[in-house]
Structure formats: structure tokens, C-alpha cells
Coordinates of C-alpha atoms in Angstrom, one line a residue:
X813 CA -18.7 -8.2 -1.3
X814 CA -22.1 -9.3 -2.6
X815 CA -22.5 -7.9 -6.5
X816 CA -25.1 -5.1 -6.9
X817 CA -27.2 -7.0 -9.5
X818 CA -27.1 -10.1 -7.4
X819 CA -28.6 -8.2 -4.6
X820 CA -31.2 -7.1 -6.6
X821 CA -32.3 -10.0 -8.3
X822 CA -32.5 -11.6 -4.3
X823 CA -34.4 -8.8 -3.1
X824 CA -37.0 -8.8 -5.9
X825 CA -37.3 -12.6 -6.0
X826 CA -38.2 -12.1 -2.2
X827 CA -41.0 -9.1 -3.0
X828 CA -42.7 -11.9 -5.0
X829 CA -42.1 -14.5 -2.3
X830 CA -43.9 -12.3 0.1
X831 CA -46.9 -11.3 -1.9
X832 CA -49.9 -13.2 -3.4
X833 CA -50.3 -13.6 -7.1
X834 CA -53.7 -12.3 -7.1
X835 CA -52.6 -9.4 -5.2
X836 CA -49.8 -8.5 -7.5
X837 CA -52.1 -8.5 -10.8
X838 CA -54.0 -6.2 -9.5
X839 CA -51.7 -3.6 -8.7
X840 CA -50.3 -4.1 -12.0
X841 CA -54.0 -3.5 -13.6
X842 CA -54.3 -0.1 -11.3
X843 CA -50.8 1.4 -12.2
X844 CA -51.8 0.0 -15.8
X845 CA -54.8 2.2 -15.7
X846 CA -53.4 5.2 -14.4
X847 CA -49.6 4.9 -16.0
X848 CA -50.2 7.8 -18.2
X849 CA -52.0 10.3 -15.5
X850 CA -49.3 9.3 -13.3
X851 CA -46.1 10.4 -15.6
X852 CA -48.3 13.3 -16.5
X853 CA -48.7 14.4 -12.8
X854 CA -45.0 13.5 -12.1
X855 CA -43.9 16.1 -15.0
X856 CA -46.2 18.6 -14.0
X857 CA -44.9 18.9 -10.1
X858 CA -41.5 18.4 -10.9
X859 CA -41.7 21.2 -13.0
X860 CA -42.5 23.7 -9.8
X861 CA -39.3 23.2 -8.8
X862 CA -36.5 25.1 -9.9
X863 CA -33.5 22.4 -9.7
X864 CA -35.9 19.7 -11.6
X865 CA -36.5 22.5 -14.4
X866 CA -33.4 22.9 -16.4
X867 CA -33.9 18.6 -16.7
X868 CA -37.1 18.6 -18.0
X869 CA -37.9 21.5 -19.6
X870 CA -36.5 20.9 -23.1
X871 CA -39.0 19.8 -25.6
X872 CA -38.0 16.8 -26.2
X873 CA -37.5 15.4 -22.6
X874 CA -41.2 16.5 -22.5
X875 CA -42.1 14.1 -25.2
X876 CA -39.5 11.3 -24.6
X877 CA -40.4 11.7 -20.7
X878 CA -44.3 11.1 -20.4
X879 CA -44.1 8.1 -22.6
X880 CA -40.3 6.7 -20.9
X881 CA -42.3 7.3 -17.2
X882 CA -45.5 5.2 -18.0
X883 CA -43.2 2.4 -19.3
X884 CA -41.4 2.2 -16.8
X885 CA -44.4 2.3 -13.8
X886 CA -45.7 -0.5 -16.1
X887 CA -42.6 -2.7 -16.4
X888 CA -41.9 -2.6 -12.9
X889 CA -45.0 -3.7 -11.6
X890 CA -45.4 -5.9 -14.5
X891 CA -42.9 -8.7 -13.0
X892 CA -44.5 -11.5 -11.5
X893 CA -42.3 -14.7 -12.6
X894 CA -39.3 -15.4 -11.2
X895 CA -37.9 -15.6 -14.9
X896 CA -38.1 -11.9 -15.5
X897 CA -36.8 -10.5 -12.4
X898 CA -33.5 -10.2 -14.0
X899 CA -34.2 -8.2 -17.0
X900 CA -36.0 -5.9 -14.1
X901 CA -32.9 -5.5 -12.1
X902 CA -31.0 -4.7 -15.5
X903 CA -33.7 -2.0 -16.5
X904 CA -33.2 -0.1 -13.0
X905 CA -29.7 -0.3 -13.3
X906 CA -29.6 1.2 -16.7
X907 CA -31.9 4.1 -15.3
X908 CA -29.5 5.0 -12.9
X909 CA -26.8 5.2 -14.9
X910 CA -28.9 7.7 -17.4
X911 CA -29.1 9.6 -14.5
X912 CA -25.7 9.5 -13.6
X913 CA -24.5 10.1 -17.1
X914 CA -26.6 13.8 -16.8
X915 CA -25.9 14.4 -13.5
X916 CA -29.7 14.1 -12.2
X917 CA -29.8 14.7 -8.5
X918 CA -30.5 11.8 -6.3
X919 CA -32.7 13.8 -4.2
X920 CA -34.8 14.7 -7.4
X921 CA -35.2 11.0 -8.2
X922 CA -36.5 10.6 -4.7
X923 CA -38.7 13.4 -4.9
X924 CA -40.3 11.9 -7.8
X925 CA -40.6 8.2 -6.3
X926 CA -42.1 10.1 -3.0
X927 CA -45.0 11.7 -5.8
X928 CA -45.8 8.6 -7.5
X929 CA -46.1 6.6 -4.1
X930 CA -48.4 9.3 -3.0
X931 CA -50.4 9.4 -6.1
X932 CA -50.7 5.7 -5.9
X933 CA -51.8 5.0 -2.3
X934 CA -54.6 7.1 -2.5
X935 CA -56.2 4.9 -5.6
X936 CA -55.1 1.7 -3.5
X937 CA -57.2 3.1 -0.8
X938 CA -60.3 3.7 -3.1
X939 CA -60.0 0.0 -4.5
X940 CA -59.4 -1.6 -1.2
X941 CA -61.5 -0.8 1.7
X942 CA -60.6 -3.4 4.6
X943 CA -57.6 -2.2 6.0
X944 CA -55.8 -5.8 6.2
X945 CA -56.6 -5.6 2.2
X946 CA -55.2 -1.8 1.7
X947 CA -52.4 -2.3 3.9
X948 CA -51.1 -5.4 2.0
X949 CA -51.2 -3.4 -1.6
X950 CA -50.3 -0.5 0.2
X951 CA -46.9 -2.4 1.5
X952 CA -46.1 -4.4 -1.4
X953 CA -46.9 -0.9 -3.9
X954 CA -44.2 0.7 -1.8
X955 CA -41.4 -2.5 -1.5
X956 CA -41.3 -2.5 -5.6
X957 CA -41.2 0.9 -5.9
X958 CA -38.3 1.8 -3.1
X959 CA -36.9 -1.5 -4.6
X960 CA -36.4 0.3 -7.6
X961 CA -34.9 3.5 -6.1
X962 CA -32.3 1.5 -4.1
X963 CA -31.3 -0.1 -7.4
X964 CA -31.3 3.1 -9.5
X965 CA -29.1 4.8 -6.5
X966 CA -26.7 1.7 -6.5
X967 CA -26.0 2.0 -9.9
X968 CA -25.5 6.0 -10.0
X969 CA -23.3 5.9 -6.7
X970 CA -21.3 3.7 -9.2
X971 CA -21.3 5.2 -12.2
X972 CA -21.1 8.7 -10.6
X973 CA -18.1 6.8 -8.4
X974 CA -16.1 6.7 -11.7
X975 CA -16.9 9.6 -13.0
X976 CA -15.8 11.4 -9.9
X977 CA -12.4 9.1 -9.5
X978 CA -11.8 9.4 -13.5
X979 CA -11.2 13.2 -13.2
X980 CA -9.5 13.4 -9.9
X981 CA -7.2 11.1 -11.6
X982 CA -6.8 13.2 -13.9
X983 CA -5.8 15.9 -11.9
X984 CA -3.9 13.9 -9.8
X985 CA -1.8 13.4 -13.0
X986 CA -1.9 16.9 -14.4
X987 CA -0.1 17.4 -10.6
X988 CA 1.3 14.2 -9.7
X989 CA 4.6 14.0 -11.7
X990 CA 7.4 14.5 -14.3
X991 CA 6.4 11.7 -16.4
X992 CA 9.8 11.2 -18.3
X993 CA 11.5 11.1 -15.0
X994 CA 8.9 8.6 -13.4
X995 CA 8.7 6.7 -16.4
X996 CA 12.3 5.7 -16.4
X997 CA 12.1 5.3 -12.5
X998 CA 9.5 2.2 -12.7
X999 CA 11.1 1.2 -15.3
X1000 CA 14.1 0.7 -13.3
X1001 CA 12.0 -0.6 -10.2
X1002 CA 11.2 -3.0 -13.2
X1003 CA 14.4 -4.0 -14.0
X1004 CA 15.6 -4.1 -9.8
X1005 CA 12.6 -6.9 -9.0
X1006 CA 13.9 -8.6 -12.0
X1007 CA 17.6 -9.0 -10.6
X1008 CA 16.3 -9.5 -7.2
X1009 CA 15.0 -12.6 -8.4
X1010 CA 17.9 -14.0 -10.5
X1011 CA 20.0 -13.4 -6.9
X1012 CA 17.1 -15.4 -4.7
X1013 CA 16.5 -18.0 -7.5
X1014 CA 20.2 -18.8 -6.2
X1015 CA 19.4 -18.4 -2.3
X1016 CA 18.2 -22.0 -1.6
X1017 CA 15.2 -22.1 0.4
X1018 CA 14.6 -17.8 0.1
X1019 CA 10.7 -17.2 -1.0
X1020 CA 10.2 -14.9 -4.4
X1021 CA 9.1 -12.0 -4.2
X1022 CA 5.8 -11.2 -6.1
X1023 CA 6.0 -8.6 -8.7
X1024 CA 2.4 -7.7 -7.1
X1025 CA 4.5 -6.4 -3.9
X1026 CA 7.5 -4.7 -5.4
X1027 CA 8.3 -1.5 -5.3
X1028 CA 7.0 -1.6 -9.1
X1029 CA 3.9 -3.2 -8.3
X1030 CA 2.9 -0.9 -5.5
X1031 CA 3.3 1.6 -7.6
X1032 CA 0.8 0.8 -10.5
X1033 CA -1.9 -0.7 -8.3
X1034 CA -1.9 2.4 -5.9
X1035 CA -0.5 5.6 -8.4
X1036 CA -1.0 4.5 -12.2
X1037 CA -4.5 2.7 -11.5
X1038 CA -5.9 6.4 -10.7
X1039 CA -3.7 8.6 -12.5
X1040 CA -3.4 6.9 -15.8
X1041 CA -7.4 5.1 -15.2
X1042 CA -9.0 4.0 -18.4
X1043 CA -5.6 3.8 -20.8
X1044 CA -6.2 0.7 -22.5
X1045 CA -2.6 -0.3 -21.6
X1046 CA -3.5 -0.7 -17.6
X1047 CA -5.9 -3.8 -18.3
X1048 CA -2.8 -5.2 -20.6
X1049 CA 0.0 -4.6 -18.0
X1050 CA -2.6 -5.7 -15.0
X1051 CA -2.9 -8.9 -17.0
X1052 CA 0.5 -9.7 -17.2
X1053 CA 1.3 -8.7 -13.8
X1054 CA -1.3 -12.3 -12.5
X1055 CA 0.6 -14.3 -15.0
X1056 CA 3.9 -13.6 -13.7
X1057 CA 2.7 -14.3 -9.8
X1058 CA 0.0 -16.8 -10.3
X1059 CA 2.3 -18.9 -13.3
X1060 CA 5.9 -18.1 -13.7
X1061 CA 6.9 -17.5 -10.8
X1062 CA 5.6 -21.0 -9.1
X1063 CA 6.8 -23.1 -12.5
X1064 CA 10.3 -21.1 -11.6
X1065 CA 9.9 -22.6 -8.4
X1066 CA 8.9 -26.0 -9.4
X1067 CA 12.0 -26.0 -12.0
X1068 CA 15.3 -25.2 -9.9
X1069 CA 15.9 -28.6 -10.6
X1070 CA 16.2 -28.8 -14.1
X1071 CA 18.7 -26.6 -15.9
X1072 CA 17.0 -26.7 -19.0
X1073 CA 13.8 -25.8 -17.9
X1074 CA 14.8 -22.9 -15.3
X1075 CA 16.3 -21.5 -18.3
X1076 CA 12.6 -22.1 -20.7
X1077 CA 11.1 -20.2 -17.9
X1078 CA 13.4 -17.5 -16.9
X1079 CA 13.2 -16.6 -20.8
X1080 CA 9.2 -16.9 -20.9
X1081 CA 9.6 -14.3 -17.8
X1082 CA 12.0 -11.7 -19.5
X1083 CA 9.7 -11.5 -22.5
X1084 CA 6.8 -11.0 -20.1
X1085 CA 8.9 -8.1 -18.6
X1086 CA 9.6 -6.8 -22.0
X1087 CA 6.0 -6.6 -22.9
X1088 CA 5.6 -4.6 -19.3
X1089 CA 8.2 -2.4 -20.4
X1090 CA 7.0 -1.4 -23.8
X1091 CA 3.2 -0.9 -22.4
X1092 CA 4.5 1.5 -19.5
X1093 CA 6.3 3.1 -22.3
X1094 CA 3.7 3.5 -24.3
X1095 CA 1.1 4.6 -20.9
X1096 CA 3.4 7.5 -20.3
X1097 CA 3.6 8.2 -23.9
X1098 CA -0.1 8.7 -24.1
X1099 CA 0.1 12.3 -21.1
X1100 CA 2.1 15.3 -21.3
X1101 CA 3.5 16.5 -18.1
X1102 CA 1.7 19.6 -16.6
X1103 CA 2.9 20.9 -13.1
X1104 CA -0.5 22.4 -12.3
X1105 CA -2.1 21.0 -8.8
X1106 CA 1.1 21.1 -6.5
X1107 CA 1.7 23.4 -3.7
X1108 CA 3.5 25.8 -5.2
X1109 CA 6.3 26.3 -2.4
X1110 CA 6.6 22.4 -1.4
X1111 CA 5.9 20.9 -5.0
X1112 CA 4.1 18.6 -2.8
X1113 CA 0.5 17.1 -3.9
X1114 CA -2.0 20.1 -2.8
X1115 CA -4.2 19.0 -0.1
X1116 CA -7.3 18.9 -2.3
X1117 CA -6.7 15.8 -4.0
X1118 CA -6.5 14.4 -0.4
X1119 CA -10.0 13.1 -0.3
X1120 CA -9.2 11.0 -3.7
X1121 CA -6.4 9.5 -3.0
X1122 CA -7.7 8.2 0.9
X1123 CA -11.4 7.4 -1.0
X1124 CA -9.4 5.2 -3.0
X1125 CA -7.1 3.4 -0.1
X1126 CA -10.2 2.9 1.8
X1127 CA -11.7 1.2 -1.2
X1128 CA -8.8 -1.2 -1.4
X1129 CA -8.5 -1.8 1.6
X1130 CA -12.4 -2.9 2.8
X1131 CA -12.3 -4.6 -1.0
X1132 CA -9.1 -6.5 -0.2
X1133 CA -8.7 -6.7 3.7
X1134 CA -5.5 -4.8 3.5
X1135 CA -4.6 -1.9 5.6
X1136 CA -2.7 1.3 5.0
X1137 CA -1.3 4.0 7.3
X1138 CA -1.1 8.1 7.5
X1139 CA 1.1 9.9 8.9
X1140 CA 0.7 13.6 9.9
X1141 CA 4.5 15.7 10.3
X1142 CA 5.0 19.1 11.9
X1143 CA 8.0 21.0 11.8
X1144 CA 8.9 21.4 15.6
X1145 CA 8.9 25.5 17.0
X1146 CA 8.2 26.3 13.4
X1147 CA 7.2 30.1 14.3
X1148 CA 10.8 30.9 16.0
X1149 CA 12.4 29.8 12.6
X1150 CA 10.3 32.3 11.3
X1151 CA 10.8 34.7 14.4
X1152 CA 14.9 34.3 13.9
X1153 CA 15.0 33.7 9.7
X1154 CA 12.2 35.7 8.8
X1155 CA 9.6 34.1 6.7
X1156 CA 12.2 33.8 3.3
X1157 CA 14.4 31.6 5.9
X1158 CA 11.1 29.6 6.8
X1159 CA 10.1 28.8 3.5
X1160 CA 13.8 27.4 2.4
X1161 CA 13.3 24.9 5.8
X1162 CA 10.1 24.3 4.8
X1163 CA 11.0 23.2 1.5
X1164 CA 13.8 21.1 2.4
X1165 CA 11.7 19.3 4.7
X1166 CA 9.2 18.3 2.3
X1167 CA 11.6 17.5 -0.3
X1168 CA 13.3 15.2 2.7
X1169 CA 10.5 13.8 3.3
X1170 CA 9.5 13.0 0.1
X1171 CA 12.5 11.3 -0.7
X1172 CA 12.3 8.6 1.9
X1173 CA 8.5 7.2 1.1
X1174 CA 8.1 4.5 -1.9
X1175 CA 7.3 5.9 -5.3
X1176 CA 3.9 4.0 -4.4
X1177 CA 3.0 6.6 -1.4
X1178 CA 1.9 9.8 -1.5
X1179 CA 3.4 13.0 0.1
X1180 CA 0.8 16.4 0.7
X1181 CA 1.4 19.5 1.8
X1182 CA -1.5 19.5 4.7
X1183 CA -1.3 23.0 6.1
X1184 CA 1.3 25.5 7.3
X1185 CA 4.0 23.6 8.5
X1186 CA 2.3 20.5 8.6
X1187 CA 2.8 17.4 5.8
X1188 CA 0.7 14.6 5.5
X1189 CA 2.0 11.4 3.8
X1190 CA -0.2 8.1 2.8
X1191 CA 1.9 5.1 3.0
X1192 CA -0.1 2.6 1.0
X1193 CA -0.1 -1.3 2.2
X1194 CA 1.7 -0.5 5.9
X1195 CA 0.4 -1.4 8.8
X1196 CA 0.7 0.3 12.3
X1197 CA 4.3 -1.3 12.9
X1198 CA 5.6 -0.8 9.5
X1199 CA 4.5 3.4 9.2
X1200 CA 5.8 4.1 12.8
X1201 CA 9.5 2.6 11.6
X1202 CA 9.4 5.0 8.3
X1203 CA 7.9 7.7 10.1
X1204 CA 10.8 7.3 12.8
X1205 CA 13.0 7.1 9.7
X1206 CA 12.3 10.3 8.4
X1207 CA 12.2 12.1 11.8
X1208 CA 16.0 10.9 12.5
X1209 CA 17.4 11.7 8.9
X1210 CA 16.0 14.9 9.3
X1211 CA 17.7 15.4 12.5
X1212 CA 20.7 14.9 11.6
X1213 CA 20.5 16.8 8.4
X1214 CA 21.5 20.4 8.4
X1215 CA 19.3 22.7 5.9
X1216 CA 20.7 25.6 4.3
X1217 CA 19.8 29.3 4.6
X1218 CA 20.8 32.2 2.8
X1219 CA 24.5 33.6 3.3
X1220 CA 25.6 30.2 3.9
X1221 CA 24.0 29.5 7.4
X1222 CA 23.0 26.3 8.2
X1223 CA 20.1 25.1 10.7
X1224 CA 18.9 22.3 12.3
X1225 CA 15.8 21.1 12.9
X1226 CA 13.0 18.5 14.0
X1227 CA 9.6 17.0 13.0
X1228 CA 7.2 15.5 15.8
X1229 CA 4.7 12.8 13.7
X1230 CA 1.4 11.1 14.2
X1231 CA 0.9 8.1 13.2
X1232 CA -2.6 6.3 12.3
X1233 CA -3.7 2.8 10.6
X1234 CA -6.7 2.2 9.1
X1235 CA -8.7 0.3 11.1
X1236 CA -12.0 -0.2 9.0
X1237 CA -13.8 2.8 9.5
X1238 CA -15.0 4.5 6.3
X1239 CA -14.7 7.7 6.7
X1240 CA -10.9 8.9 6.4
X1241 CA -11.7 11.8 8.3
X1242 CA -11.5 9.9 11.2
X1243 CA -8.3 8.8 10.5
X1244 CA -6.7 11.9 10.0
X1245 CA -8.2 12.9 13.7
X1246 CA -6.5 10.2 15.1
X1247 CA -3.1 10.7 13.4
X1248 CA -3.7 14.7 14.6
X1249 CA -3.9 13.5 18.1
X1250 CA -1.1 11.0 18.2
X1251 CA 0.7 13.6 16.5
X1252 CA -0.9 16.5 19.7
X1253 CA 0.5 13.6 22.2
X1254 CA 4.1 13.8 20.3
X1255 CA 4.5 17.6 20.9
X1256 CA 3.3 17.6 24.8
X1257 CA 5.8 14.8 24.9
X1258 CA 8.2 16.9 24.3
X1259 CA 8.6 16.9 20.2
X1260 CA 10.9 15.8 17.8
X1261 CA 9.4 12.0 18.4
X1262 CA 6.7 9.8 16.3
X1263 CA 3.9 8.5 18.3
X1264 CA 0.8 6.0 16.9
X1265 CA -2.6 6.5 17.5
X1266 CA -4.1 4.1 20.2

């Protein structure tokens, strides 16, 4: 993935590729001469509309705003050596994040770009009267300034990015967990990879495992990077994590041979994992647990931090060319439970179900409540083969489970699943669609089976 200032210093370099010097300069001299009448008219139309108003129409923006406006029409059009194209980028990108930081609307910025491109083709068309001439300044005026809009946007989308993922995360931890309990959980998935490895270092020839992919490491990269995101700790613990893969785990490797130094390593490794334990400590230390956010008859995630939590897979998963997998579980002729239980006797199945389900995903997934009787879990870094065999998991321990009712009656019951892998597509919406309809094709099959989309 190309980095946003590097594209912009590429596409500005290429503006000034494409244009003459001459030509340049004197754009520069025009928006030089009418910097002032141009911020001035920009104030006064944006002020005519309503949303634009409450931004502008403190006294101070007025004053800070005319004189920020002509600098900035006069800086960008002021760049004609490759030398200061970077500084340019830089400025843009600070812009956007201004507007970011105070919530301006993007369509408000474009608004304003549209006035000053209108504003300033019509004195391009008094100066230059052949149309090859007009049409060249006319071109070029418009490439700097969309330029400079693209770059603005890239940098809001970003900052406004983590913004938007800081307080879901935030919620998502306000719902996510009993932190004293989860705490000492990883800390135990902590101290499981850590005898896992003592038994393989004595397997001859058995790979090790990287902390990266244990049941610990899946965890912090897919739960504690969002719910805990911006504790100072995370950067310390992420840190740690690479040494241990990308250093002590191959010098473990390299040193079966020698006694002595197995030993200097394995002790390096322990004090690492010591350091990793203390942190998480402290990272759990720094919340309070609040239950608010779950479905309150599940204790499942509510289905409004959905679009978070799959935002964020999809991330990691076009970043990293991994994949990850959905599945979507209905409880099988869920209204004659109702019908024959009443809707008390419903909720109990319900609730077991969920916590069933629950119970059999990694500490690493995520489990949602997704509508009625339907539950929707994200299992994070599985692909198609590997969700269909936990998905078939859960369907047969469920079977073979009996849930209790009130006055001791027991009842059993089944779950029909869709399954759905992400398969690059953006938009997660699409793949929830496709787990609905693999999950459509399970109950016309005949239910209580898991079936993956094509």
C-alpha cells in the first residue's frame, strides 16, 4: 500500500511535469492578485448556507479565516520547484486534519473548492483569450486545486478513521468484557504458549509456534488493539511480541545444540514474557469494567458495534493479505419453542445457545447477537475450511446438548449456519449477504447443517 504523502508528492511532481514554467507563474501572479477577493467571496457564500454557518460564524474564525484562505491559495499555487513539493503535500495534509479535528464536512470543503474554481476560471478566461491558451490555465488551475482537495480528504478520512475506531473501541470495551476475568485468561493463554514451547523445543524436528499466532496473540492484535487503542502499553507489548518471533524464537532454534546456550535463551525469553505479563497487567489496570453495550438477554456483543469490529477485519485483512470468516447461526423451528414453552421458555434456549456458542470461539473472535434468533460470530484469521469445521463444531455440541427449562424439563435443539470468507470485497455487507444465503441454503436443506457460501 502506497503511503498517502508519497502519493502526493508523485502527483504534484507530475502537475509540474505537465505544465510550462511560464504558464505556472502566471497563474501564481493572478491568484496572487486576487488572493484576498477570493477568501473574501469564499466567506461570504459559505455563509448562505446554514451547515457552513455555525463554522464560520464566530468572530475569530472571521478574522483568522480571510487571512488563513489567501495564504493558502497563495502557497499552493506558489510551488514550482520540485524542492518544495514536499512541504506542499505536508501543508494539505495538515489542513485536513484541522478539519477533521472540528468535524468540518467534506462536502463543505468541496463546496468551497467548487467556489474558488469558479471564481477563478472566469479571470483565467479574461487574461487568456485563445482557447488552446485558456484551456491550458484553465486545466492546470483545476489539477492543483483538486490536487489539494484529494490530499485534504486523504488525510481527514484518516484522521476522522481514528477518531471514529478510538470511540467504538471504547465502547466495544465499556461492552466487551469482565476485565479481571479476561485479564487472568490471557494471562494464562500467556503462560499455555509458553509451555507449549518448552514441550516442542523437545519434539525434534516440530516447528514453534509464533507467539504472533497463539491463542494470546490473536487476541491482542484482533481484541486489545481496538478495545484498549491508544494505552501506551500496546506499542510496549507489540514491541516485544516481534522480538520474541523475529529473535528468540529463531536463536532458540539455532541453539538446541548447545546446553548452555538453550538455557541463556530460554531465560532471555521468560523475562520477555515477564515484561508481557506486567504490561497486560498494568493495560487492564488502566479500565474499569462496565457491562453497558451487550444484549441484554444474550450478554452477547449488541449488533451495533458490528460495523467496527468487520471495518477493522477488512482493514487487516486487505493490509495484510489475510482472510477471516463469518458465520451467521439460527436456532432451527425457533417459533414452536416459543409456541410449546412460551416466550419465558424461549428466552432460557436462547440464552443457552449463545452462551454455547460463545464458549467454543477463541477469546480472539467475536460472538453478536444479530437478530431474533439469529447470532453472528467473526472468527478472525480463518479461512473458508477452517470456519466451516468450528461452525460444524458448534452445531454438533449443541445437538447433543440438552438445555434446561423451568420445572426441570429439558429440550433439545439445533442451529442451521452460514458460513462466508472474506474474499476481498470491501464492503462487509456483502459478506454478511452471502453468509445469509448459505445459511437460506442450510434451512431448505433441511436444517440443523452448516453450509459455505459459494
Amino acid at each position: 500500500m502506497i503511503n498517502p504523502l508519497d502519493y502526493g508528492r508523485s502527483q504534484w511532481r507530475q502537475i509540474l511535469t505537465d505544465y510550462a514554467p511560464a504558464l505556472r507563474h502566471d497563474i501564481y501572479k493572478l491568484v496572487q492578485a486576487h488572493s484576498r477577493e477570493l477568501a473574501l467571496n469564499f466567506y461570504q457564500q459559505m455563509m448562505d448556507l446554514p451547515d457552513a454557518r455555525r463554522f464560520l460564524e464566530h468572530e475569530q474564525v472571521n478574522r483568522q479565516l480571510t487571512a488563513s484562505m489567501t495564504r493558502w491559495l497563495e502557497q499552493v499555487f506558489a510551488v514550482s520547484e520540485l524542492a518544495q513539493v514536499e512541504d506542499a503535500v505536508e501543508r494539505q495534509f495538515e489542513v485536513g486534519q484541522v478539519h477533521a479535528r472540528i468535524n468540518l464536512p467534506v462536502n463543505l470543503v468541496s463546496a468551497g473548492a467548487r467556489l474558488h474554481k469558479k471564481r477563478l476560471l472566469e479571470y483565467v478566461t479574461q487574461q487568456w483569450h485563445e482557447p488552446e491558451q485558456w484551456l491550458q490555465a484553465g486545466t492546470y488551475l483545476i489539477e492543483v486545486i483538486d490536487l489539494s482537495l484529494e490530499l485534504m480528504n486523504l488525510a481527514f478520512a484518516s484522521k476522522s478513521d481514528i477518531k471514529s475506531r478510538a470511540a467504538e473501541a471504547y465502547r466495544l470495551h465499556n461492552l466487551g468484557m469482565n476485565l479481571s476475568v479476561e485479564r487472568e485468561r490471557q494471562r494464562a493463554s500467556l503462560l499455555d504458549w509458553s509451555q507449549e514451547l518448552m514441550f516442542t523445543l523437545h519434539q525434534p524436528g516440530m516447528p514453534l509456534q509464533p507467539l504472533r499466532q497463539s491463542e494470546f496473540g490473536l487476541w491482542f492484535y484482533h481484541q486489545a488493539m481496538s478495545v484498549f487503542e491508544g494505552a501506551p502499553e500496546l506499542e510496549k507489548i507489540e514491541r516485544i511480541l516481534n522480538q520474541i518471533d523475529e529473535q528468540q524464537l529463531p536463536a532458540l532454534e539455532g541453539g538446541l545444540e548447545q546446553r548452555t546456550q538453550l538455557a541463556e535463551n530460554m531465560a532471555a525469553l521468560q523475562q520477555q514474557l515477564r515484561s508481557v505479563s506486567y504490561l497486560l497487567s498494568k493495560l487492564f489496570d488502566r479500565f474499569i469494567e462496565l457491562e453497558h453495550g451487550r444484549d441484554t438477554l444474550t450478554r452477547l456483543l449488541d449488533r451495533r458495534f458490528l460495523p467496527a469490529v468487520l471495518n477493522r477485519e477488512v482493514r487487516l485483512a486487505m493490509r495484510g493479505g489475510g482472510t477471516f470468516s463469518v458465520v451467521l447461526f439460527d436456532v432451527d423451528h425457533f417459533k414452536s419453542i416459543n409456541d410449546n414453552h412460551g416466550h419465558q421458555g424461549g428466552d432460557l434456549v436462547l440464552q443457552q445457545v449463545a452462551g454455547l456458542v460463545a464458549g467454543n470461539i477463541r477469546s480472539s473472535d467475536f460472538c453478536f447477537r444479530y437478530g431474533g434468533e439469529e447470532l453472528l460470530v467473526v472468527l478472525v484469521e480463518a479461512d473458508a475450511k477452517n470456519a466451516l469445521k468450528v461452525a460444524e463444531k458448534i452445531r454438533e455440541k449443541l445437538m447433543n446438548s440438552e438445555l434446561e427449562l423451568e420445572e426441570q424439563q429439558v429440550l433439545k435443539v439445533t442451529i442451521s449456519g452460514g458460513v462466508a470468507t472474506f474474499d476481498g470485497h470491501p464492503d462487509y455487507a456483502q459478506l454478511i449477504n452471502r453468509a445469509d444465503a448459505a445459511l437460506y441454503r442450510a434451512k431448505a436443506e433441511g436444517r440443523n447443517r452448516c453450509i459455505a457460501a459459494d
